[in-house]
PDB file of N, CA and C in Angstrom:
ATOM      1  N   UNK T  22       0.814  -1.187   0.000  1.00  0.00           N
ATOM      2  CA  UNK T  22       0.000   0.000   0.000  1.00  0.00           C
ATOM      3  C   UNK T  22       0.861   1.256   0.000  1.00  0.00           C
ATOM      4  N   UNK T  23       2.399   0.794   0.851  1.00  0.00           N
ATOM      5  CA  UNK T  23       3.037   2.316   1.075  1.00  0.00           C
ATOM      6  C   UNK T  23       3.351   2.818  -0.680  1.00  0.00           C
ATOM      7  N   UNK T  24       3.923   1.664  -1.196  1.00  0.00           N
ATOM      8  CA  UNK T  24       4.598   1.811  -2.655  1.00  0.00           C
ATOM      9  C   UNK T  24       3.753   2.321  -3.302  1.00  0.00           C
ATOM     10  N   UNK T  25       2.396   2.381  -3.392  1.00  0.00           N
ATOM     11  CA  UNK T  25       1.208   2.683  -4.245  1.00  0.00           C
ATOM     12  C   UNK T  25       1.096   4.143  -3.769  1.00  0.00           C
ATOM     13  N   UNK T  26       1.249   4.728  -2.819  1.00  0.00           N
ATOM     14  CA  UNK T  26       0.984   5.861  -2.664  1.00  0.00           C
ATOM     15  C   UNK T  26       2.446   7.121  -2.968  1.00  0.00           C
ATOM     16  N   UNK T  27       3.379   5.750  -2.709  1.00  0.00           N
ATOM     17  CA  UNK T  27       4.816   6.853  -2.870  1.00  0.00           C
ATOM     18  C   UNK T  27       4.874   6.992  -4.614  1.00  0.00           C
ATOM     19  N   UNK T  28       4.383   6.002  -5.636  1.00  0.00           N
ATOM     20  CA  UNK T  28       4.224   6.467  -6.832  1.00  0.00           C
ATOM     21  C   UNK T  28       3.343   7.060  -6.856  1.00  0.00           C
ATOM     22  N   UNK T  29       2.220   7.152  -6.700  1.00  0.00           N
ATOM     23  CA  UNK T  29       1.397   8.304  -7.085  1.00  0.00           C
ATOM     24  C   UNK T  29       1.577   9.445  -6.445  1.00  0.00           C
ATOM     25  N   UNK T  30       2.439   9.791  -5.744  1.00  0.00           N
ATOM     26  CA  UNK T  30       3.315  11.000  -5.242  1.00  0.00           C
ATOM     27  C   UNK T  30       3.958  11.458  -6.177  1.00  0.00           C
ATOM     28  N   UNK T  31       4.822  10.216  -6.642  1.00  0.00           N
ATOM     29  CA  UNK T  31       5.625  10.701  -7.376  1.00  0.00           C
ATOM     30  C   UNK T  31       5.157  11.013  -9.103  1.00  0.00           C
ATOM     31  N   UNK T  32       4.400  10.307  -9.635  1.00  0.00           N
ATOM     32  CA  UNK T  32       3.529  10.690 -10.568  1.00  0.00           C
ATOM     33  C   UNK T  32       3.606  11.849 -10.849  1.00  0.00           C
ATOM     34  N   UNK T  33       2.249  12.604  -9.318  1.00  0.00           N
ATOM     35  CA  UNK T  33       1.792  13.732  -9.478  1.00  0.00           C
ATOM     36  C   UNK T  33       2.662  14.633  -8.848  1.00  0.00           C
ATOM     37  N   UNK T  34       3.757  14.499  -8.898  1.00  0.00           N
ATOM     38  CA  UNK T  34       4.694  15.855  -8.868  1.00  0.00           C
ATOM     39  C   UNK T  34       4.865  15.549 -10.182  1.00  0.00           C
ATOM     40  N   UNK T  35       5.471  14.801 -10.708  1.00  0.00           N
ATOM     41  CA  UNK T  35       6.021  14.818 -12.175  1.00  0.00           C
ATOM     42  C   UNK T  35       5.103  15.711 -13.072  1.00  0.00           C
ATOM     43  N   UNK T  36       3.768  15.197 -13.323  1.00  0.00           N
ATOM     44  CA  UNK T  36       2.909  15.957 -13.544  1.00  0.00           C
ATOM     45  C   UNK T  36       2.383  17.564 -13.437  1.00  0.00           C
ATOM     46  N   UNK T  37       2.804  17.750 -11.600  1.00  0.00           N
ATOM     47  CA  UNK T  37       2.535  19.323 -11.450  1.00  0.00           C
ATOM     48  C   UNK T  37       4.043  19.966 -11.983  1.00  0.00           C
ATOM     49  N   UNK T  38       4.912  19.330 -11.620  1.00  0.00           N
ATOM     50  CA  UNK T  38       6.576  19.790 -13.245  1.00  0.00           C
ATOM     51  C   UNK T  38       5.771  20.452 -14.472  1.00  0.00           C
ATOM     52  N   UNK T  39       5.640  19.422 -14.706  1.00  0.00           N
ATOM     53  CA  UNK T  39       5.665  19.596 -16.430  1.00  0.00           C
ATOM     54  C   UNK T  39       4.586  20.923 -16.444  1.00  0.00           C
ATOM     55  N   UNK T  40       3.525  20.404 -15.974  1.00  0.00           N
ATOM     56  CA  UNK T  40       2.440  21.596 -16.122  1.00  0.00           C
ATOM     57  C   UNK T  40       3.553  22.993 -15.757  1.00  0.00           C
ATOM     58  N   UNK T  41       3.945  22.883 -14.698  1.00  0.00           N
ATOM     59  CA  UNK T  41       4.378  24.512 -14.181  1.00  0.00           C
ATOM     60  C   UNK T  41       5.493  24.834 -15.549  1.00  0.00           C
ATOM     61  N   UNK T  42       6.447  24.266 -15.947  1.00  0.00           N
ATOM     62  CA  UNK T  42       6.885  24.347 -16.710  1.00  0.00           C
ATOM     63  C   UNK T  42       6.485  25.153 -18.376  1.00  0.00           C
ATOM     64  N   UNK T  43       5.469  24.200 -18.705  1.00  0.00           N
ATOM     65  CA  UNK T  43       4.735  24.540 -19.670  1.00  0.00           C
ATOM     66  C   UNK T  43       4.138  26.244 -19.259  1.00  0.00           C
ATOM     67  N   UNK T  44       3.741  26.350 -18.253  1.00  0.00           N
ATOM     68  CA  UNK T  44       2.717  27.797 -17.769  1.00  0.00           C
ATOM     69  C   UNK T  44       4.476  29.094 -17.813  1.00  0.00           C
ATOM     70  N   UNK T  45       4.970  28.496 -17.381  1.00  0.00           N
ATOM     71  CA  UNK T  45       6.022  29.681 -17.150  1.00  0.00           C
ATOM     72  C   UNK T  45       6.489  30.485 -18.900  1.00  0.00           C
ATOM     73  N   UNK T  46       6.687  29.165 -19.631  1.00  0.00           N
ATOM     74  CA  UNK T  46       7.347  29.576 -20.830  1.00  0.00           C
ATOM     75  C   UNK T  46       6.027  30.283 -21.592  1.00  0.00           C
ATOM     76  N   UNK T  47       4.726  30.459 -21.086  1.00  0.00           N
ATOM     77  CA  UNK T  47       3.638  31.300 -21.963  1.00  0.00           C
ATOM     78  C   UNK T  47       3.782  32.351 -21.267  1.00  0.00           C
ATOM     79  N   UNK T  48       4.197  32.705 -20.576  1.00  0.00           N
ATOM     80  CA  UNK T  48       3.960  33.924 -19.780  1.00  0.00           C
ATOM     81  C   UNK T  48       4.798  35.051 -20.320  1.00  0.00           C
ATOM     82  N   UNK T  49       4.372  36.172 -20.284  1.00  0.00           N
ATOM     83  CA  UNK T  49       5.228  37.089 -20.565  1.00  0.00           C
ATOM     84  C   UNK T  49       5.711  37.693 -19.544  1.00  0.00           C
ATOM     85  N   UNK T  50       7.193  38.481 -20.039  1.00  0.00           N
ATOM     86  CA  UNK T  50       8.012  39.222 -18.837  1.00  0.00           C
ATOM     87  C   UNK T  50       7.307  40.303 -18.590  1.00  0.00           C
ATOM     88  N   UNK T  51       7.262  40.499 -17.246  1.00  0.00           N
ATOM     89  CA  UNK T  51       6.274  41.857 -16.694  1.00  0.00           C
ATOM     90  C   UNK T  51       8.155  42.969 -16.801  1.00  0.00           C
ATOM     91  N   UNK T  52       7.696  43.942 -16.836  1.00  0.00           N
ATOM     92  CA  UNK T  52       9.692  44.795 -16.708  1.00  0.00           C
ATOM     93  C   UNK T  52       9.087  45.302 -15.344  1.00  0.00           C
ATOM     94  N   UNK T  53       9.393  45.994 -14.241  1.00  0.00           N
ATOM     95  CA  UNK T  53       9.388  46.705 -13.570  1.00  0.00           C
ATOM     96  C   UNK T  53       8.958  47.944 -13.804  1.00  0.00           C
ATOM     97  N   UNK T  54       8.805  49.321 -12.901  1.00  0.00           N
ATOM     98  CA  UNK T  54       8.226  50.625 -13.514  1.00  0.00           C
ATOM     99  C   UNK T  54       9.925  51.346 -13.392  1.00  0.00           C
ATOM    100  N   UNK T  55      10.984  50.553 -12.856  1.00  0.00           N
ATOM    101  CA  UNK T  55      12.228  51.593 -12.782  1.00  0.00           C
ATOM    102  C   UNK T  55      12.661  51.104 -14.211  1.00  0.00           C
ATOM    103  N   UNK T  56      12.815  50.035 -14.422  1.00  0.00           N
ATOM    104  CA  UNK T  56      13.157  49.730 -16.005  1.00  0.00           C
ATOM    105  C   UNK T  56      12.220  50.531 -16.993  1.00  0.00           C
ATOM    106  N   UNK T  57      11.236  50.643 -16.899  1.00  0.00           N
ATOM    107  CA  UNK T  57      10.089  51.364 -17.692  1.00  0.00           C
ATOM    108  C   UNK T  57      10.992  52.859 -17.122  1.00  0.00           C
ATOM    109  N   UNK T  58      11.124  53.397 -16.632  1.00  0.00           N
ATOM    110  CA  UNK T  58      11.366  54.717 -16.325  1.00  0.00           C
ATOM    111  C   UNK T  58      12.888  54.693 -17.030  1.00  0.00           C
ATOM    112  N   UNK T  59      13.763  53.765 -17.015  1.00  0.00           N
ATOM    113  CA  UNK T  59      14.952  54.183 -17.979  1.00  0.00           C
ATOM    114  C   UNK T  59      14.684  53.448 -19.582  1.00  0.00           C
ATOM    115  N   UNK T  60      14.095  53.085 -19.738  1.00  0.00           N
ATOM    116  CA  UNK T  60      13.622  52.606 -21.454  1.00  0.00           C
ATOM    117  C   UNK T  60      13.210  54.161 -21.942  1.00  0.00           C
ATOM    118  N   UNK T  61      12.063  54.789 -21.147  1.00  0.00           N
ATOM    119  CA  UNK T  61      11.427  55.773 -21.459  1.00  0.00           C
ATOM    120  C   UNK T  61      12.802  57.274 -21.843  1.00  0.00           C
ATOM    121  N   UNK T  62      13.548  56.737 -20.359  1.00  0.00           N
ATOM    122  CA  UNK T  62      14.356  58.537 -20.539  1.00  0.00           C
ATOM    123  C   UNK T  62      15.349  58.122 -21.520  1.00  0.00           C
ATOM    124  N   UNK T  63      15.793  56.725 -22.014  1.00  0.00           N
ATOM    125  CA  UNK T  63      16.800  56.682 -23.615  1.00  0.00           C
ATOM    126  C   UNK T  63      15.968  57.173 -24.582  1.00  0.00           C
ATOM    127  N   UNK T  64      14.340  57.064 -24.625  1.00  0.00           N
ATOM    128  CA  UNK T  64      13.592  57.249 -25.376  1.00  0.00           C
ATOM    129  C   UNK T  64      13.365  58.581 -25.936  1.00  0.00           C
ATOM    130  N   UNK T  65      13.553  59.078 -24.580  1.00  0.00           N
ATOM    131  CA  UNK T  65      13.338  60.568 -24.588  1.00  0.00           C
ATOM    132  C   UNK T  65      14.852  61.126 -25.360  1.00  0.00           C
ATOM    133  N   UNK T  66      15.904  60.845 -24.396  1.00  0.00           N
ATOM    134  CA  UNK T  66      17.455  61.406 -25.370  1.00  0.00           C
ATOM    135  C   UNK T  66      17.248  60.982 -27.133  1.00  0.00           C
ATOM    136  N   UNK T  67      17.005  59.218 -27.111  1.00  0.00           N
ATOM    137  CA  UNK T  67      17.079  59.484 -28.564  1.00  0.00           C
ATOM    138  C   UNK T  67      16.103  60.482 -29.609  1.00  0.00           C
ATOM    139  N   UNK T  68      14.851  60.844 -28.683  1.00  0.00           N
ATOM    140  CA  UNK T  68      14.217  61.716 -29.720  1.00  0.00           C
ATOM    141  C   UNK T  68      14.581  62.697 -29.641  1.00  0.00           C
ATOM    142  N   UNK T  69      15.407  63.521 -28.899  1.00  0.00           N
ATOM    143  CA  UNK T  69      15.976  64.647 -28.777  1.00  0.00           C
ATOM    144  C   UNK T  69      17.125  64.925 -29.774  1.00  0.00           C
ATOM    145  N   UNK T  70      17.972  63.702 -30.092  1.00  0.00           N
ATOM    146  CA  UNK T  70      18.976  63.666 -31.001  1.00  0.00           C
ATOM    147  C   UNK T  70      18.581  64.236 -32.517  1.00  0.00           C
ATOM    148  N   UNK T  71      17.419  62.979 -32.468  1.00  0.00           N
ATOM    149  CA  UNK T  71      16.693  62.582 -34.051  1.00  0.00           C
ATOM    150  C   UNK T  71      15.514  64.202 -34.440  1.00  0.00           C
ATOM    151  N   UNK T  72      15.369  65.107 -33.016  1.00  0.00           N
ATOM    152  CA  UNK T  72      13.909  66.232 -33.333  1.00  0.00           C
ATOM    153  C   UNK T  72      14.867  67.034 -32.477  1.00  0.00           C
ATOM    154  N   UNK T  73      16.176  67.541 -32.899  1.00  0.00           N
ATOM    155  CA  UNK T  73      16.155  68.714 -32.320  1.00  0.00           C
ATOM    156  C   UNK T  73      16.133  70.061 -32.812  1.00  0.00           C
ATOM    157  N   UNK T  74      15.458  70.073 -33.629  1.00  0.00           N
ATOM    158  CA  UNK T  74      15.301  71.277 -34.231  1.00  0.00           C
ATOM    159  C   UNK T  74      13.247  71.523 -33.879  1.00  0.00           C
ATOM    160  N   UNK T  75      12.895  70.945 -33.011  1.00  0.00           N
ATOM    161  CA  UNK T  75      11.618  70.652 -32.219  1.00  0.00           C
ATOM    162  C   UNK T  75      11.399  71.901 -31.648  1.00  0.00           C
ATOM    163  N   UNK T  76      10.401  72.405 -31.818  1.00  0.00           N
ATOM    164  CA  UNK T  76      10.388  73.963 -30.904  1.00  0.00           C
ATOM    165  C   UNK T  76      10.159  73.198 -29.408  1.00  0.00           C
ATOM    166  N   UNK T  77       9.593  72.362 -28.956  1.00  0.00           N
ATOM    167  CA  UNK T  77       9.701  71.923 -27.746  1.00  0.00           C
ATOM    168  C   UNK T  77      10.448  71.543 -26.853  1.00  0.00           C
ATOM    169  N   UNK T  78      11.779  71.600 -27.730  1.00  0.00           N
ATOM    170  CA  UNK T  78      13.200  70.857 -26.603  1.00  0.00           C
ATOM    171  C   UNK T  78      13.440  71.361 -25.193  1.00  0.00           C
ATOM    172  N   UNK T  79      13.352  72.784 -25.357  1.00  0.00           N
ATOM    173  CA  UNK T  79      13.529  72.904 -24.333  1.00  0.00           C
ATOM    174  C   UNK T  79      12.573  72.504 -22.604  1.00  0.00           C
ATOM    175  N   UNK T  80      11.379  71.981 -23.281  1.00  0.00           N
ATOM    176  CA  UNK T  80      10.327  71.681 -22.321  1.00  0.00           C
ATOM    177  C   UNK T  80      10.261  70.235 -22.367  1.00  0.00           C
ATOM    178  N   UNK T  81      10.815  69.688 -23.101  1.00  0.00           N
ATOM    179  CA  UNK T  81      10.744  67.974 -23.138  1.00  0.00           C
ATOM    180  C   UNK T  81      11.936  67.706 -22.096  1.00  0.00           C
ATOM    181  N   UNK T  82      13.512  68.787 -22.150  1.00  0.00           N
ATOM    182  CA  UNK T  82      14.198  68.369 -21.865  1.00  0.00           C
ATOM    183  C   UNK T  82      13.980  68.802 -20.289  1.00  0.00           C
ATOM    184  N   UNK T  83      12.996  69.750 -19.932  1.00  0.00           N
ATOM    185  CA  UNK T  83      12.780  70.071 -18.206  1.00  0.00           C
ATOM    186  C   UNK T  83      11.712  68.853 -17.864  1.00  0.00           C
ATOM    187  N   UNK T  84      10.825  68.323 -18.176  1.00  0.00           N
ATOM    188  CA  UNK T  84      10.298  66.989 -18.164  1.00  0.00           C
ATOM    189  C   UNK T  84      10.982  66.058 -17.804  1.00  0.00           C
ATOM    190  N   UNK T  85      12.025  65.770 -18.822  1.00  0.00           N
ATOM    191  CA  UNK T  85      12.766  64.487 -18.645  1.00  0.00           C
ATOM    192  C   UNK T  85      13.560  64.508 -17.651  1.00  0.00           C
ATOM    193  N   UNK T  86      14.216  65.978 -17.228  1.00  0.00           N
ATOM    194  CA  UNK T  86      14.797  66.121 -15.511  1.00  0.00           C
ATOM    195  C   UNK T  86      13.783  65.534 -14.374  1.00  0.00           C
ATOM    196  N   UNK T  87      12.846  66.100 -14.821  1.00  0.00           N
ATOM    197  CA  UNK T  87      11.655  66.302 -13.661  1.00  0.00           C
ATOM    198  C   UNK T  87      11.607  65.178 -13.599  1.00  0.00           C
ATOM    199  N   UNK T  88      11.073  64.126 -14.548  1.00  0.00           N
ATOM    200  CA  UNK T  88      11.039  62.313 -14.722  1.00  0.00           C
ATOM    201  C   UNK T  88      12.025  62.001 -14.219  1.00  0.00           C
ATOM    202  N   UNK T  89      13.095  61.886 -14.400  1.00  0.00           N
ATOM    203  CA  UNK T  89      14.306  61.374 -13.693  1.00  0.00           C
ATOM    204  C   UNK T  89      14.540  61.597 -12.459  1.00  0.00           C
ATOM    205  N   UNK T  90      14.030  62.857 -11.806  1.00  0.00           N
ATOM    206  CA  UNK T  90      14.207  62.529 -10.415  1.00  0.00           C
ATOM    207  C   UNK T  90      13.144  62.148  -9.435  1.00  0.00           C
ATOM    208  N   UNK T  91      11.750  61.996 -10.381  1.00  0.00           N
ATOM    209  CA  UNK T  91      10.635  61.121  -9.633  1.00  0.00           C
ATOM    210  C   UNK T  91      10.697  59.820  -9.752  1.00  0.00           C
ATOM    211  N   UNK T  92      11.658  59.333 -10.970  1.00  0.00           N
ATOM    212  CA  UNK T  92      12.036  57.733 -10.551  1.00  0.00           C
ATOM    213  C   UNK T  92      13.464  57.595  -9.958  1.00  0.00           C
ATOM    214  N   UNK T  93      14.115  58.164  -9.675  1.00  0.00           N
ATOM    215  CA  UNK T  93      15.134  58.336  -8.850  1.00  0.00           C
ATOM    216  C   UNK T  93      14.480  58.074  -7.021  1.00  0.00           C
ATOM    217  N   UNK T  94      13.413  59.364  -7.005  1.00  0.00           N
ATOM    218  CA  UNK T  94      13.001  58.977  -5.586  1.00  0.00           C
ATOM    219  C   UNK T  94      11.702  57.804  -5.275  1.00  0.00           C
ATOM    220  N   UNK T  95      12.077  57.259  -6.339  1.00  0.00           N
ATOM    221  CA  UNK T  95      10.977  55.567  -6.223  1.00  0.00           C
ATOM    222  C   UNK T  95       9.214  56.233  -6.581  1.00  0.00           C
ATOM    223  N   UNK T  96       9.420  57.505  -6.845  1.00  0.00           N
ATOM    224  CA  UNK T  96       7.880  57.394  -7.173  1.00  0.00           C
ATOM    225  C   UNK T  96       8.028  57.623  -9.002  1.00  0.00           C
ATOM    226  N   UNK T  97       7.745  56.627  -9.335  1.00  0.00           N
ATOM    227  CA  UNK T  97       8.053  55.848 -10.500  1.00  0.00           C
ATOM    228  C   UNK T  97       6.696  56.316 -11.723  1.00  0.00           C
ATOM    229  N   UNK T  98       5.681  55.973 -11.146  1.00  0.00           N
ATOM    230  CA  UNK T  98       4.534  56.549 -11.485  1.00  0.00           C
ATOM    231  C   UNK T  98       4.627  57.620 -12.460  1.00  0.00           C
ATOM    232  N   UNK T  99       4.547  58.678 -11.337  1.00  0.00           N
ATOM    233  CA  UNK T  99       5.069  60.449 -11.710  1.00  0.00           C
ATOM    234  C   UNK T  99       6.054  59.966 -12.581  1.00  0.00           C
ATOM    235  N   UNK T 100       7.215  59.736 -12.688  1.00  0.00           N
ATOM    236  CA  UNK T 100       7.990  59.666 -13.647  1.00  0.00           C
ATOM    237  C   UNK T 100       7.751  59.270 -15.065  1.00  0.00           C
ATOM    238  N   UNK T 101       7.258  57.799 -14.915  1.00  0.00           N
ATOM    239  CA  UNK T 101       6.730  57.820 -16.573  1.00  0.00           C
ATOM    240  C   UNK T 101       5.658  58.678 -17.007  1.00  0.00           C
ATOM    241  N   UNK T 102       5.040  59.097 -16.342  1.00  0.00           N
ATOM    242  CA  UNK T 102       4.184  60.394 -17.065  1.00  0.00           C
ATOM    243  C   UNK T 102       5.355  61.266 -17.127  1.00  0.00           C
ATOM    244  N   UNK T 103       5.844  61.618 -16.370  1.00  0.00           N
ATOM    245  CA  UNK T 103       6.808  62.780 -17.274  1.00  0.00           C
ATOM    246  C   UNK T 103       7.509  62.551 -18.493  1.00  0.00           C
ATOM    247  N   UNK T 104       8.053  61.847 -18.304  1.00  0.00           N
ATOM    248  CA  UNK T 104       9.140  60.978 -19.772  1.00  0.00           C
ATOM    249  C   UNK T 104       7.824  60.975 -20.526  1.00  0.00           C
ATOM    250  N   UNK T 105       6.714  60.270 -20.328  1.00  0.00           N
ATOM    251  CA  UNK T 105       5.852  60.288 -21.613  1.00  0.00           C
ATOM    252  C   UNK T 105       5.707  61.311 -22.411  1.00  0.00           C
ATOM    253  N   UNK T 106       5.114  62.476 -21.497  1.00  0.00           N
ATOM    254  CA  UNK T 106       4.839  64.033 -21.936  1.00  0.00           C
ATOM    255  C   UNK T 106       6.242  64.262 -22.583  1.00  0.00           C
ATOM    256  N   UNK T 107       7.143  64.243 -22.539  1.00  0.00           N
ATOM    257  CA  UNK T 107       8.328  64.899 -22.849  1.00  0.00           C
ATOM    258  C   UNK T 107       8.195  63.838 -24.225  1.00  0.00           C
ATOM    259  N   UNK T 108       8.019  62.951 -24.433  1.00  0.00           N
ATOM    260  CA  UNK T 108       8.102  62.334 -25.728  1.00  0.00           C
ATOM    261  C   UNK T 108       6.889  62.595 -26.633  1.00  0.00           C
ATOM    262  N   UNK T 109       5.611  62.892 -26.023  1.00  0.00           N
ATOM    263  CA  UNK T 109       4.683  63.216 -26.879  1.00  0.00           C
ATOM    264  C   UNK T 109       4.951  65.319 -27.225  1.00  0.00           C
ATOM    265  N   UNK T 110       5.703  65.581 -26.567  1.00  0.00           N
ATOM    266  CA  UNK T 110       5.855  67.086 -26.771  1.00  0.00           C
ATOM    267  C   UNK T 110       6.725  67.531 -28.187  1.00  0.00           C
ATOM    268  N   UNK T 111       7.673  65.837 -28.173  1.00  0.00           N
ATOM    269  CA  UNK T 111       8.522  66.373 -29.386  1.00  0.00           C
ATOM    270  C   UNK T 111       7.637  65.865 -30.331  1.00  0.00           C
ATOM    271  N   UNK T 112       6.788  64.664 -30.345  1.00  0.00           N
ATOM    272  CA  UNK T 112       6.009  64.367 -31.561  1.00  0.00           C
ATOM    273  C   UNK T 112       6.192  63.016 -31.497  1.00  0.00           C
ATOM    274  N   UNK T 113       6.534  62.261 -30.708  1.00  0.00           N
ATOM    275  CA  UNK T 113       6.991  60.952 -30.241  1.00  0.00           C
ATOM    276  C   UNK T 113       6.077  60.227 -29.819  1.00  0.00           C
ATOM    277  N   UNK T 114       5.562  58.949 -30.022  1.00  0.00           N
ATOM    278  CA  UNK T 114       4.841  58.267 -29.455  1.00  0.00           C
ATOM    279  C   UNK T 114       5.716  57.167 -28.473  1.00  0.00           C
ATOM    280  N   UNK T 115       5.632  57.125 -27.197  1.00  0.00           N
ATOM    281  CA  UNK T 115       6.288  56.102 -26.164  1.00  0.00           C
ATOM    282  C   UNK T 115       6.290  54.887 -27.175  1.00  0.00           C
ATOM    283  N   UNK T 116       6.996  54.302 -27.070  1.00  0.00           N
ATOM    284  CA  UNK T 116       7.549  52.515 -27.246  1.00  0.00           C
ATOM    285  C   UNK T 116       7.483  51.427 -25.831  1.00  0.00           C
ATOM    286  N   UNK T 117       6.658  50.917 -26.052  1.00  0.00           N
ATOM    287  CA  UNK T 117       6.158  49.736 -24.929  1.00  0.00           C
ATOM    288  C   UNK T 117       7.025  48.781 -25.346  1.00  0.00           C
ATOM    289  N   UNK T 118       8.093  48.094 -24.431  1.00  0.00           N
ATOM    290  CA  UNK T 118       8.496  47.064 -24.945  1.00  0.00           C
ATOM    291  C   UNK T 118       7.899  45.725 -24.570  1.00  0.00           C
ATOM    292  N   UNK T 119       6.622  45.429 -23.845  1.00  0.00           N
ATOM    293  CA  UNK T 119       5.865  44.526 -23.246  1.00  0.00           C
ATOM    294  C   UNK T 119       4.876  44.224 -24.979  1.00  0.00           C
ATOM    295  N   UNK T 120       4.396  45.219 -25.445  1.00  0.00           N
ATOM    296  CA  UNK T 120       3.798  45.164 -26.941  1.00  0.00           C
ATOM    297  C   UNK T 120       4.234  44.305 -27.860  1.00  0.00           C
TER     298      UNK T 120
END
């Protein structure tokens, strides 16, 4: 009786394996909001490179300060709205890399 129960132990781990296995590799990577907050402010420099002749630079580029030091002090939130605004100011639409 013991043997009958120590395989079907062992079975059904094998089983809950494989399943968890299978579930992990569908899943997508969540990024964090501090990674989201530095994707966003390269986002922001490279459109600054590529639009600087933007009448807005100079207000994208007080944004992207302002963003940088609200994800600097962990409120992360505030920050990607800033970086956003600063990318929709030059004419930029944000890049989701979760999309």
């Amino acid at each position: 009786m013991q043997r009958v129960s120590i395989s079907l132990m062992g079975a059904s781990l094998g089983i809950l394996l494989i399943t968890a296995a299978v579930g992990v590799s569908d899943a997508k990577v969540a990024i964090t909001r501090a990674e989201r907050c530095s994707n966003l402010s390269r986002q922001v420099d490279e459109a600054l490179e590529t639009h600087a002749a933007a009448t807005q630079v100079a207000a994208a580029k007080a944004l992207q300060r302002k963003g940088n030091r609200y994800c600097a002090k962990k409120k992360e939130a505030q920050g990607i709205r800033m970086l956003a605004n600063a990318l929709k100011l030059l004419g930029v639409t944000p890049v989701d890399p979760i999309e």
